[in-house]
């Protein structure tokens, strides 16, 4: 795709987001033919969203667990952006009207204390774990802002940040205080009812593997991760779609609890 087509596609995606209008198939000449083209459009989307969404704050990684790969029909990880305006603290009350169709996922989030820059690639698990500063129990907020996501294809979903709509964070814990992220048991509870559960090991075998995948993926495109950025490593459970009045609680053993209400 040429620069003009990339910009035109990004503008259509951003306009749909701003208007909370479900996104349908892009015009044929603007459809990304593969995921590499989708990520080119995504980078332009991030630039266009910056004024509305605040500072670029990090990344979410999707399709890191078998349950999510089976659900979305995509057998490998994908990434999207996280913006400062979409990051909330536990106990927040959010409006369902601010989304097209809001959902939540149970996640382990990490905040980096060191850069992971492309000149230092390739990245191993041992290298990226040393870059983690704090860990959080997290609710990833996702938005099904599509006419029918099943027919759009992975490249277009990637271009639109792969359902990303923000997150809710529990208290920060130093990485050294968490014995083993792969052993973390997570439970998703909605309105007092257990609706999903999983472990950190469900995320590519270990959440740090997901972080290494992201660092290497970004490096391949000349991008990197910076100290202070947040990374949502992938859902331990299948996406849970919500309605007005739902109250969400994620319990992650060893990391704590994170809660949000949707009104």
mmCIF file with all atom_site columns, N, CA, C and O in Angstrom, residues 183-204:
data_model
loop_
_atom_site.group_PDB
_atom_site.id
_atom_site.type_symbol
_atom_site.label_atom_id
_atom_site.label_alt_id
_atom_site.label_comp_id
_atom_site.label_asym_id
_atom_site.label_entity_id
_atom_site.label_seq_id
_atom_site.pdbx_PDB_ins_code
_atom_site.Cartn_x
_atom_site.Cartn_y
_atom_site.Cartn_z
_atom_site.occupancy
_atom_site.B_iso_or_equiv
_atom_site.pdbx_formal_charge
_atom_site.auth_seq_id
_atom_site.auth_comp_id
_atom_site.auth_asym_id
_atom_site.auth_atom_id
_atom_site.pdbx_PDB_model_num
ATOM 1  N N  . UNK A 1 183 ? 2.287   -19.104 37.002 1.00 0.00 ? 183 UNK A N  1
ATOM 2  C CA . UNK A 1 183 ? 1.496   -19.855 37.986 1.00 0.00 ? 183 UNK A CA 1
ATOM 3  C C  . UNK A 1 183 ? 0.294   -19.075 38.496 1.00 0.00 ? 183 UNK A C  1
ATOM 4  O O  . UNK A 1 183 ? -0.525  -19.619 39.251 1.00 0.00 ? 183 UNK A O  1
ATOM 5  N N  . UNK A 1 184 ? 0.165   -17.805 38.093 1.00 0.00 ? 184 UNK A N  1
ATOM 6  C CA . UNK A 1 184 ? -0.951  -16.980 38.579 1.00 0.00 ? 184 UNK A CA 1
ATOM 7  C C  . UNK A 1 184 ? -2.279  -17.587 38.126 1.00 0.00 ? 184 UNK A C  1
ATOM 8  O O  . UNK A 1 184 ? -2.479  -17.880 36.947 1.00 0.00 ? 184 UNK A O  1
ATOM 9  N N  . UNK A 1 185 ? -3.180  -17.786 39.078 1.00 0.00 ? 185 UNK A N  1
ATOM 10 C CA . UNK A 1 185 ? -4.537  -18.269 38.786 1.00 0.00 ? 185 UNK A CA 1
ATOM 11 C C  . UNK A 1 185 ? -5.456  -17.056 38.713 1.00 0.00 ? 185 UNK A C  1
ATOM 12 O O  . UNK A 1 185 ? -5.477  -16.225 39.617 1.00 0.00 ? 185 UNK A O  1
ATOM 13 N N  . UNK A 1 186 ? -6.203  -16.956 37.609 1.00 0.00 ? 186 UNK A N  1
ATOM 14 C CA . UNK A 1 186 ? -7.104  -15.820 37.427 1.00 0.00 ? 186 UNK A CA 1
ATOM 15 C C  . UNK A 1 186 ? -8.546  -16.254 37.329 1.00 0.00 ? 186 UNK A C  1
ATOM 16 O O  . UNK A 1 186 ? -8.871  -17.291 36.750 1.00 0.00 ? 186 UNK A O  1
ATOM 17 N N  . UNK A 1 187 ? -9.435  -15.435 37.912 1.00 0.00 ? 187 UNK A N  1
ATOM 18 C CA . UNK A 1 187 ? -10.868 -15.695 37.869 1.00 0.00 ? 187 UNK A CA 1
ATOM 19 C C  . UNK A 1 187 ? -11.598 -14.428 37.441 1.00 0.00 ? 187 UNK A C  1
ATOM 20 O O  . UNK A 1 187 ? -11.322 -13.345 37.969 1.00 0.00 ? 187 UNK A O  1
ATOM 21 N N  . UNK A 1 188 ? -12.516 -14.575 36.514 1.00 0.00 ? 188 UNK A N  1
ATOM 22 C CA . UNK A 1 188 ? -13.349 -13.464 36.054 1.00 0.00 ? 188 UNK A CA 1
ATOM 23 C C  . UNK A 1 188 ? -14.736 -13.628 36.648 1.00 0.00 ? 188 UNK A C  1
ATOM 24 O O  . UNK A 1 188 ? -15.387 -14.663 36.466 1.00 0.00 ? 188 UNK A O  1
ATOM 25 N N  . UNK A 1 189 ? -15.185 -12.598 37.344 1.00 0.00 ? 189 UNK A N  1
ATOM 26 C CA . UNK A 1 189 ? -16.463 -12.650 38.058 1.00 0.00 ? 189 UNK A CA 1
ATOM 27 C C  . UNK A 1 189 ? -17.308 -11.461 37.605 1.00 0.00 ? 189 UNK A C  1
ATOM 28 O O  . UNK A 1 189 ? -16.853 -10.313 37.653 1.00 0.00 ? 189 UNK A O  1
ATOM 29 N N  . UNK A 1 190 ? -18.517 -11.725 37.147 1.00 0.00 ? 190 UNK A N  1
ATOM 30 C CA . UNK A 1 190 ? -19.439 -10.669 36.727 1.00 0.00 ? 190 UNK A CA 1
ATOM 31 C C  . UNK A 1 190 ? -20.714 -10.781 37.550 1.00 0.00 ? 190 UNK A C  1
ATOM 32 O O  . UNK A 1 190 ? -21.343 -11.848 37.590 1.00 0.00 ? 190 UNK A O  1
ATOM 33 N N  . UNK A 1 191 ? -21.058 -9.702  38.230 1.00 0.00 ? 191 UNK A N  1
ATOM 34 C CA . UNK A 1 191 ? -22.257 -9.662  39.073 1.00 0.00 ? 191 UNK A CA 1
ATOM 35 C C  . UNK A 1 191 ? -22.280 -10.814 40.079 1.00 0.00 ? 191 UNK A C  1
ATOM 36 O O  . UNK A 1 191 ? -23.318 -11.411 40.362 1.00 0.00 ? 191 UNK A O  1
ATOM 37 N N  . UNK A 1 192 ? -21.070 -11.118 40.614 1.00 0.00 ? 192 UNK A N  1
ATOM 38 C CA . UNK A 1 192 ? -20.953 -12.135 41.643 1.00 0.00 ? 192 UNK A CA 1
ATOM 39 C C  . UNK A 1 192 ? -20.872 -13.558 41.149 1.00 0.00 ? 192 UNK A C  1
ATOM 40 O O  . UNK A 1 192 ? -20.735 -14.491 41.945 1.00 0.00 ? 192 UNK A O  1
ATOM 41 N N  . UNK A 1 193 ? -20.927 -13.759 39.826 1.00 0.00 ? 193 UNK A N  1
ATOM 42 C CA . UNK A 1 193 ? -20.905 -15.103 39.256 1.00 0.00 ? 193 UNK A CA 1
ATOM 43 C C  . UNK A 1 193 ? -19.590 -15.346 38.526 1.00 0.00 ? 193 UNK A C  1
ATOM 44 O O  . UNK A 1 193 ? -19.160 -14.518 37.715 1.00 0.00 ? 193 UNK A O  1
ATOM 45 N N  . UNK A 1 194 ? -18.960 -16.490 38.812 1.00 0.00 ? 194 UNK A N  1
ATOM 46 C CA . UNK A 1 194 ? -17.731 -16.864 38.117 1.00 0.00 ? 194 UNK A CA 1
ATOM 47 C C  . UNK A 1 194 ? -18.070 -17.190 36.663 1.00 0.00 ? 194 UNK A C  1
ATOM 48 O O  . UNK A 1 194 ? -18.887 -18.063 36.378 1.00 0.00 ? 194 UNK A O  1
ATOM 49 N N  . UNK A 1 195 ? -17.426 -16.474 35.728 1.00 0.00 ? 195 UNK A N  1
ATOM 50 C CA . UNK A 1 195 ? -17.737 -16.653 34.306 1.00 0.00 ? 195 UNK A CA 1
ATOM 51 C C  . UNK A 1 195 ? -16.535 -17.118 33.490 1.00 0.00 ? 195 UNK A C  1
ATOM 52 O O  . UNK A 1 195 ? -16.667 -17.406 32.302 1.00 0.00 ? 195 UNK A O  1
ATOM 53 N N  . UNK A 1 196 ? -15.368 -17.199 34.105 1.00 0.00 ? 196 UNK A N  1
ATOM 54 C CA . UNK A 1 196 ? -14.191 -17.660 33.381 1.00 0.00 ? 196 UNK A CA 1
ATOM 55 C C  . UNK A 1 196 ? -13.007 -17.764 34.315 1.00 0.00 ? 196 UNK A C  1
ATOM 56 O O  . UNK A 1 196 ? -12.932 -17.047 35.325 1.00 0.00 ? 196 UNK A O  1
ATOM 57 N N  . UNK A 1 197 ? -12.080 -18.652 34.012 1.00 0.00 ? 197 UNK A N  1
ATOM 58 C CA . UNK A 1 197 ? -10.860 -18.763 34.799 1.00 0.00 ? 197 UNK A CA 1
ATOM 59 C C  . UNK A 1 197 ? -9.741  -19.327 33.933 1.00 0.00 ? 197 UNK A C  1
ATOM 60 O O  . UNK A 1 197 ? -9.990  -19.989 32.926 1.00 0.00 ? 197 UNK A O  1
ATOM 61 N N  . UNK A 1 198 ? -8.516  -19.020 34.332 1.00 0.00 ? 198 UNK A N  1
ATOM 62 C CA . UNK A 1 198 ? -7.348  -19.487 33.594 1.00 0.00 ? 198 UNK A CA 1
ATOM 63 C C  . UNK A 1 198 ? -6.104  -19.197 34.398 1.00 0.00 ? 198 UNK A C  1
ATOM 64 O O  . UNK A 1 198 ? -6.165  -18.717 35.536 1.00 0.00 ? 198 UNK A O  1
ATOM 65 N N  . UNK A 1 199 ? -4.941  -19.470 33.795 1.00 0.00 ? 199 UNK A N  1
ATOM 66 C CA . UNK A 1 199 ? -3.672  -19.249 34.477 1.00 0.00 ? 199 UNK A CA 1
ATOM 67 C C  . UNK A 1 199 ? -2.729  -18.467 33.580 1.00 0.00 ? 199 UNK A C  1
ATOM 68 O O  . UNK A 1 199 ? -2.922  -18.391 32.355 1.00 0.00 ? 199 UNK A O  1
ATOM 69 N N  . UNK A 1 200 ? -1.701  -17.927 34.188 1.00 0.00 ? 200 UNK A N  1
ATOM 70 C CA . UNK A 1 200 ? -0.695  -17.218 33.401 1.00 0.00 ? 200 UNK A CA 1
ATOM 71 C C  . UNK A 1 200 ? -0.053  -18.097 32.348 1.00 0.00 ? 200 UNK A C  1
ATOM 72 O O  . UNK A 1 200 ? 0.336   -17.617 31.277 1.00 0.00 ? 200 UNK A O  1
ATOM 73 N N  . UNK A 1 201 ? 0.035   -19.392 32.610 1.00 0.00 ? 201 UNK A N  1
ATOM 74 C CA . UNK A 1 201 ? 0.630   -20.322 31.656 1.00 0.00 ? 201 UNK A CA 1
ATOM 75 C C  . UNK A 1 201 ? -0.209  -20.462 30.388 1.00 0.00 ? 201 UNK A C  1
ATOM 76 O O  . UNK A 1 201 ? 0.290   -20.940 29.368 1.00 0.00 ? 201 UNK A O  1
ATOM 77 N N  . UNK A 1 202 ? -1.479  -20.049 30.443 1.00 0.00 ? 202 UNK A N  1
ATOM 78 C CA . UNK A 1 202 ? -2.327  -20.092 29.244 1.00 0.00 ? 202 UNK A CA 1
ATOM 79 C C  . UNK A 1 202 ? -1.908  -19.038 28.224 1.00 0.00 ? 202 UNK A C  1
ATOM 80 O O  . UNK A 1 202 ? -2.345  -19.083 27.073 1.00 0.00 ? 202 UNK A O  1
ATOM 81 N N  . UNK A 1 203 ? -1.101  -18.079 28.634 1.00 0.00 ? 203 UNK A N  1
ATOM 82 C CA . UNK A 1 203 ? -0.664  -16.986 27.759 1.00 0.00 ? 203 UNK A CA 1
ATOM 83 C C  . UNK A 1 203 ? 0.686   -17.361 27.133 1.00 0.00 ? 203 UNK A C  1
ATOM 84 O O  . UNK A 1 203 ? 1.733   -17.132 27.730 1.00 0.00 ? 203 UNK A O  1
ATOM 85 N N  . UNK A 1 204 ? 0.647   -18.014 25.991 1.00 0.00 ? 204 UNK A N  1
ATOM 86 C CA . UNK A 1 204 ? 1.860   -18.444 25.265 1.00 0.00 ? 204 UNK A CA 1
ATOM 87 C C  . UNK A 1 204 ? 2.810   -19.257 26.137 1.00 0.00 ? 204 UNK A C  1
ATOM 88 O O  . UNK A 1 204 ? 4.021   -19.221 25.962 1.00 0.00 ? 204 UNK A O  1
#
